[in-house]
Amino acid sequence: MKSVLPVKMLAALALVLLVSSATEGRILRKCELKKQLEAAQIQVPEAMGDKMTVDDLIARLVCKANASGFNTSFVKTIGAKPREIKPLINIHSRQLYGVFQLSDQVACDSGMMPSLNVCNLSCSALIDDDITDDIACLKKTINDSKLNSILMKECDSVVPARYFAECLNEEESLMALKRVCIGISWD
């Protein structure tokens, strides 16, 4: 009887490792995420007003991603409050997926509840290490004025120059390193 317990424990550990490795995610750096959003040519929707610049929007989106710890495989379950339940989708809780915490009520289909699925994606696509589809989905949700509640109030006051100051220092360090490497003779 004693030998069965260690075997069960090993089987449980193997199952946990298998499940955790099935969802390959990674932790992004703030500056890396900024560059990817810049490369995706995110545009400020008209509904957000004339005063917001692309830099402001990117800073707010990266600030929002901080809620996930910049973890591409982060999933958070949120219980609904009675006033949050929409007539179109009557559910008791929702899940937020990936680095941008996109909702399974709106952005993707989790298979667990009805969804608008505006990005035409399975939610599992938002928790892998490739954030290309996450960014494409993010662009769809912020460009639809009815859905652009993606930004957090906590990120309203983010100033891009200060928020990304370390990115400038990182880029300057890389440029200096490149200049040094180019100047070295390998003869």
Tab-separated table of C-alpha atoms in Angstrom:
chain	number	residue	atom	x	y	z
A	1	MET	CA	0.000	0.000	0.000
A	2	LYS	CA	2.896	2.354	0.768
A	3	SER	CA	4.375	2.008	-2.729
A	4	VAL	CA	1.138	3.210	-4.411
A	5	LEU	CA	1.298	6.675	-2.839
A	6	PRO	CA	4.673	7.666	-4.382
A	7	VAL	CA	3.469	6.432	-7.794
A	8	LYS	CA	0.298	8.538	-7.510
A	9	MET	CA	2.363	11.555	-6.478
A	10	LEU	CA	4.679	11.072	-9.449
A	11	ALA	CA	1.693	10.730	-11.781
A	12	ALA	CA	0.162	13.933	-10.382
A	13	LEU	CA	3.468	15.782	-10.790
A	14	ALA	CA	3.810	14.538	-14.370
A	15	LEU	CA	0.278	15.743	-15.124
A	16	VAL	CA	1.003	19.190	-13.675
A	17	LEU	CA	4.198	19.466	-15.717
A	18	LEU	CA	2.415	18.314	-18.866
A	19	VAL	CA	-0.388	20.850	-18.453
A	20	SER	CA	2.001	23.707	-17.659
A	21	SER	CA	4.195	22.927	-20.661
A	22	ALA	CA	1.188	22.753	-23.003
A	23	THR	CA	0.768	26.497	-22.663
A	24	GLU	CA	4.067	27.998	-23.674
A	25	GLY	CA	4.240	31.576	-22.502
A	26	ARG	CA	6.977	33.975	-21.632
A	27	ILE	CA	7.614	37.137	-19.683
A	28	LEU	CA	8.169	40.132	-21.943
A	29	ARG	CA	10.283	43.144	-21.089
A	30	LYS	CA	8.531	46.510	-21.050
A	31	CYS	CA	10.814	47.888	-23.780
A	32	GLU	CA	10.319	44.789	-25.931
A	33	LEU	CA	6.537	45.165	-25.736
A	34	LYS	CA	6.821	48.858	-26.611
A	35	LYS	CA	8.844	48.009	-29.742
A	36	GLN	CA	6.333	45.359	-30.815
A	37	LEU	CA	3.423	47.789	-30.441
A	38	GLU	CA	5.332	50.444	-32.392
A	39	ALA	CA	6.086	47.917	-35.148
A	40	ALA	CA	2.378	47.017	-35.309
A	41	GLN	CA	1.617	50.667	-36.098
A	42	ILE	CA	-1.071	51.052	-33.460
A	43	GLN	CA	-3.245	54.080	-34.243
A	44	VAL	CA	-5.219	56.248	-31.843
A	45	PRO	CA	-8.951	55.746	-32.492
A	46	GLU	CA	-10.960	58.921	-33.095
A	47	ALA	CA	-13.159	58.064	-30.109
A	48	MET	CA	-10.152	58.557	-27.800
A	49	GLY	CA	-9.826	62.198	-28.795
A	50	ASP	CA	-7.368	64.506	-30.532
A	51	LYS	CA	-5.136	65.041	-27.520
A	52	MET	CA	-3.910	61.453	-27.215
A	53	THR	CA	-0.817	60.647	-29.277
A	54	VAL	CA	0.337	57.237	-30.466
A	55	ASP	CA	3.100	57.400	-27.844
A	56	ASP	CA	0.477	58.075	-25.143
A	57	LEU	CA	-1.616	55.120	-26.308
A	58	ILE	CA	1.371	52.752	-26.434
A	59	ALA	CA	2.455	53.836	-22.954
A	60	ARG	CA	-1.056	53.195	-21.617
A	61	LEU	CA	-1.257	49.785	-23.322
A	62	VAL	CA	2.130	48.740	-21.938
A	63	CYS	CA	1.077	50.045	-18.513
A	64	LYS	CA	-2.071	47.906	-18.763
A	65	ALA	CA	0.060	44.883	-19.705
A	66	ASN	CA	1.908	45.361	-16.428
A	67	ALA	CA	-1.245	43.988	-14.721
A	68	SER	CA	-0.368	40.608	-16.259
A	69	GLY	CA	3.255	40.933	-15.166
A	70	PHE	CA	4.041	41.087	-18.915
A	71	ASN	CA	3.298	37.338	-18.878
A	72	THR	CA	1.966	36.124	-22.240
A	73	SER	CA	0.270	33.093	-20.651
A	74	PHE	CA	-1.458	34.936	-17.793
A	75	VAL	CA	-5.159	34.112	-17.251
A	76	LYS	CA	-7.256	35.873	-14.638
A	77	THR	CA	-10.800	34.974	-13.572
A	78	ILE	CA	-13.044	37.819	-12.475
A	79	GLY	CA	-16.389	37.288	-10.760
A	80	ALA	CA	-19.146	39.479	-12.189
A	81	LYS	CA	-20.940	42.004	-10.032
A	82	PRO	CA	-24.694	42.209	-10.668
A	83	ARG	CA	-24.430	45.568	-12.453
A	84	GLU	CA	-21.702	44.226	-14.779
A	85	ILE	CA	-23.873	41.503	-16.273
A	86	LYS	CA	-24.862	42.584	-19.758
A	87	PRO	CA	-28.188	41.448	-21.255
A	88	LEU	CA	-26.389	40.133	-24.348
A	89	ILE	CA	-24.085	37.867	-22.376
A	90	ASN	CA	-25.498	36.663	-19.073
A	91	ILE	CA	-22.644	35.061	-17.165
A	92	HIS	CA	-21.355	34.854	-13.620
A	93	SER	CA	-17.659	35.405	-14.274
A	94	ARG	CA	-15.266	36.173	-17.072
A	95	GLN	CA	-11.679	35.421	-17.846
A	96	LEU	CA	-8.978	37.735	-19.092
A	97	TYR	CA	-6.294	36.249	-21.329
A	98	GLY	CA	-2.701	36.985	-22.179
A	99	VAL	CA	-0.419	39.941	-21.756
A	100	PHE	CA	-3.174	42.481	-22.563
A	101	GLN	CA	-5.825	40.707	-20.452
A	102	LEU	CA	-8.400	40.460	-23.273
A	103	SER	CA	-11.854	39.294	-22.197
A	104	ASP	CA	-13.495	36.033	-23.188
A	105	GLN	CA	-16.801	37.929	-23.255
A	106	VAL	CA	-15.647	40.151	-26.090
A	107	ALA	CA	-12.292	39.369	-27.674
A	108	CYS	CA	-12.028	35.584	-27.886
A	109	ASP	CA	-13.927	32.325	-27.458
A	110	SER	CA	-13.011	30.315	-24.376
A	111	GLY	CA	-15.629	27.657	-25.120
A	112	MET	CA	-16.982	28.103	-21.590
A	113	MET	CA	-19.544	30.851	-22.228
A	114	PRO	CA	-21.063	32.944	-25.015
A	115	SER	CA	-18.713	35.544	-26.493
A	116	LEU	CA	-18.826	38.303	-29.096
A	117	ASN	CA	-15.454	36.899	-30.254
A	118	VAL	CA	-14.660	40.057	-32.251
A	119	CYS	CA	-11.152	38.763	-32.912
A	120	ASN	CA	-12.409	35.411	-34.220
A	121	LEU	CA	-9.910	33.572	-32.009
A	122	SER	CA	-9.820	30.836	-29.471
A	123	CYS	CA	-8.698	32.338	-26.155
A	124	SER	CA	-5.878	29.786	-26.060
A	125	ALA	CA	-4.272	31.698	-28.961
A	126	LEU	CA	-3.825	34.638	-26.591
A	127	ILE	CA	-1.739	32.737	-24.035
A	128	ASP	CA	1.186	31.484	-26.105
A	129	ASP	CA	4.555	33.171	-26.543
A	130	ASP	CA	3.658	34.744	-29.929
A	131	ILE	CA	1.835	38.008	-29.258
A	132	THR	CA	1.229	38.865	-32.929
A	133	ASP	CA	-2.391	37.698	-32.698
A	134	ASP	CA	-2.759	39.399	-29.291
A	135	ILE	CA	-1.721	42.730	-30.838
A	136	ALA	CA	-4.036	42.237	-33.836
A	137	CYS	CA	-6.910	41.495	-31.450
A	138	LEU	CA	-5.986	44.452	-29.261
A	139	LYS	CA	-6.130	46.723	-32.333
A	140	LYS	CA	-9.628	45.448	-33.174
A	141	THR	CA	-10.930	46.047	-29.669
A	142	ILE	CA	-9.516	49.565	-29.312
A	143	ASN	CA	-10.694	50.600	-32.777
A	144	ASP	CA	-14.304	49.729	-31.967
A	145	SER	CA	-15.651	52.626	-29.888
A	146	LYS	CA	-18.160	50.298	-28.168
A	147	LEU	CA	-15.354	48.009	-27.020
A	148	ASN	CA	-12.471	50.333	-26.253
A	149	SER	CA	-12.719	50.065	-22.478
A	150	ILE	CA	-9.390	48.233	-22.674
A	151	LEU	CA	-7.426	51.009	-20.975
A	152	MET	CA	-7.177	51.136	-17.208
A	153	LYS	CA	-7.781	54.328	-15.278
A	154	GLU	CA	-4.546	53.641	-13.366
A	155	CYS	CA	-2.657	54.209	-16.621
A	156	ASP	CA	-4.330	57.530	-17.547
A	157	SER	CA	-1.523	59.627	-16.107
A	158	VAL	CA	1.372	57.677	-17.633
A	159	VAL	CA	3.865	60.010	-19.321
A	160	PRO	CA	5.606	58.129	-22.157
A	161	ALA	CA	8.992	59.853	-21.804
A	162	ARG	CA	9.200	58.950	-18.109
A	163	TYR	CA	7.531	55.548	-18.401
A	164	PHE	CA	9.924	54.432	-21.150
A	165	ALA	CA	13.061	56.241	-19.885
A	166	GLU	CA	14.780	52.913	-19.238
A	167	CYS	CA	14.096	51.889	-22.851
A	168	LEU	CA	15.990	54.905	-24.127
A	169	ASN	CA	18.909	54.028	-21.850
A	170	GLU	CA	18.741	50.411	-23.082
A	171	GLU	CA	18.800	51.560	-26.734
A	172	GLU	CA	21.676	53.968	-26.083
A	173	SER	CA	23.653	51.179	-24.401
A	174	LEU	CA	23.086	48.866	-27.367
A	175	MET	CA	24.134	51.575	-29.820
A	176	ALA	CA	27.305	52.252	-27.812
A	177	LEU	CA	28.075	48.532	-27.760
A	178	LYS	CA	27.565	48.340	-31.541
A	179	ARG	CA	29.928	51.303	-32.065
A	180	VAL	CA	32.556	49.593	-29.923
A	181	CYS	CA	32.150	46.284	-31.761
A	182	ILE	CA	32.337	47.942	-35.180
A	183	GLY	CA	35.525	49.740	-34.160
A	184	ILE	CA	37.277	46.522	-33.131
A	185	SER	CA	39.635	45.035	-35.672
A	186	TRP	CA	39.415	41.246	-35.811
A	187	ASP	CA	42.724	40.754	-37.670
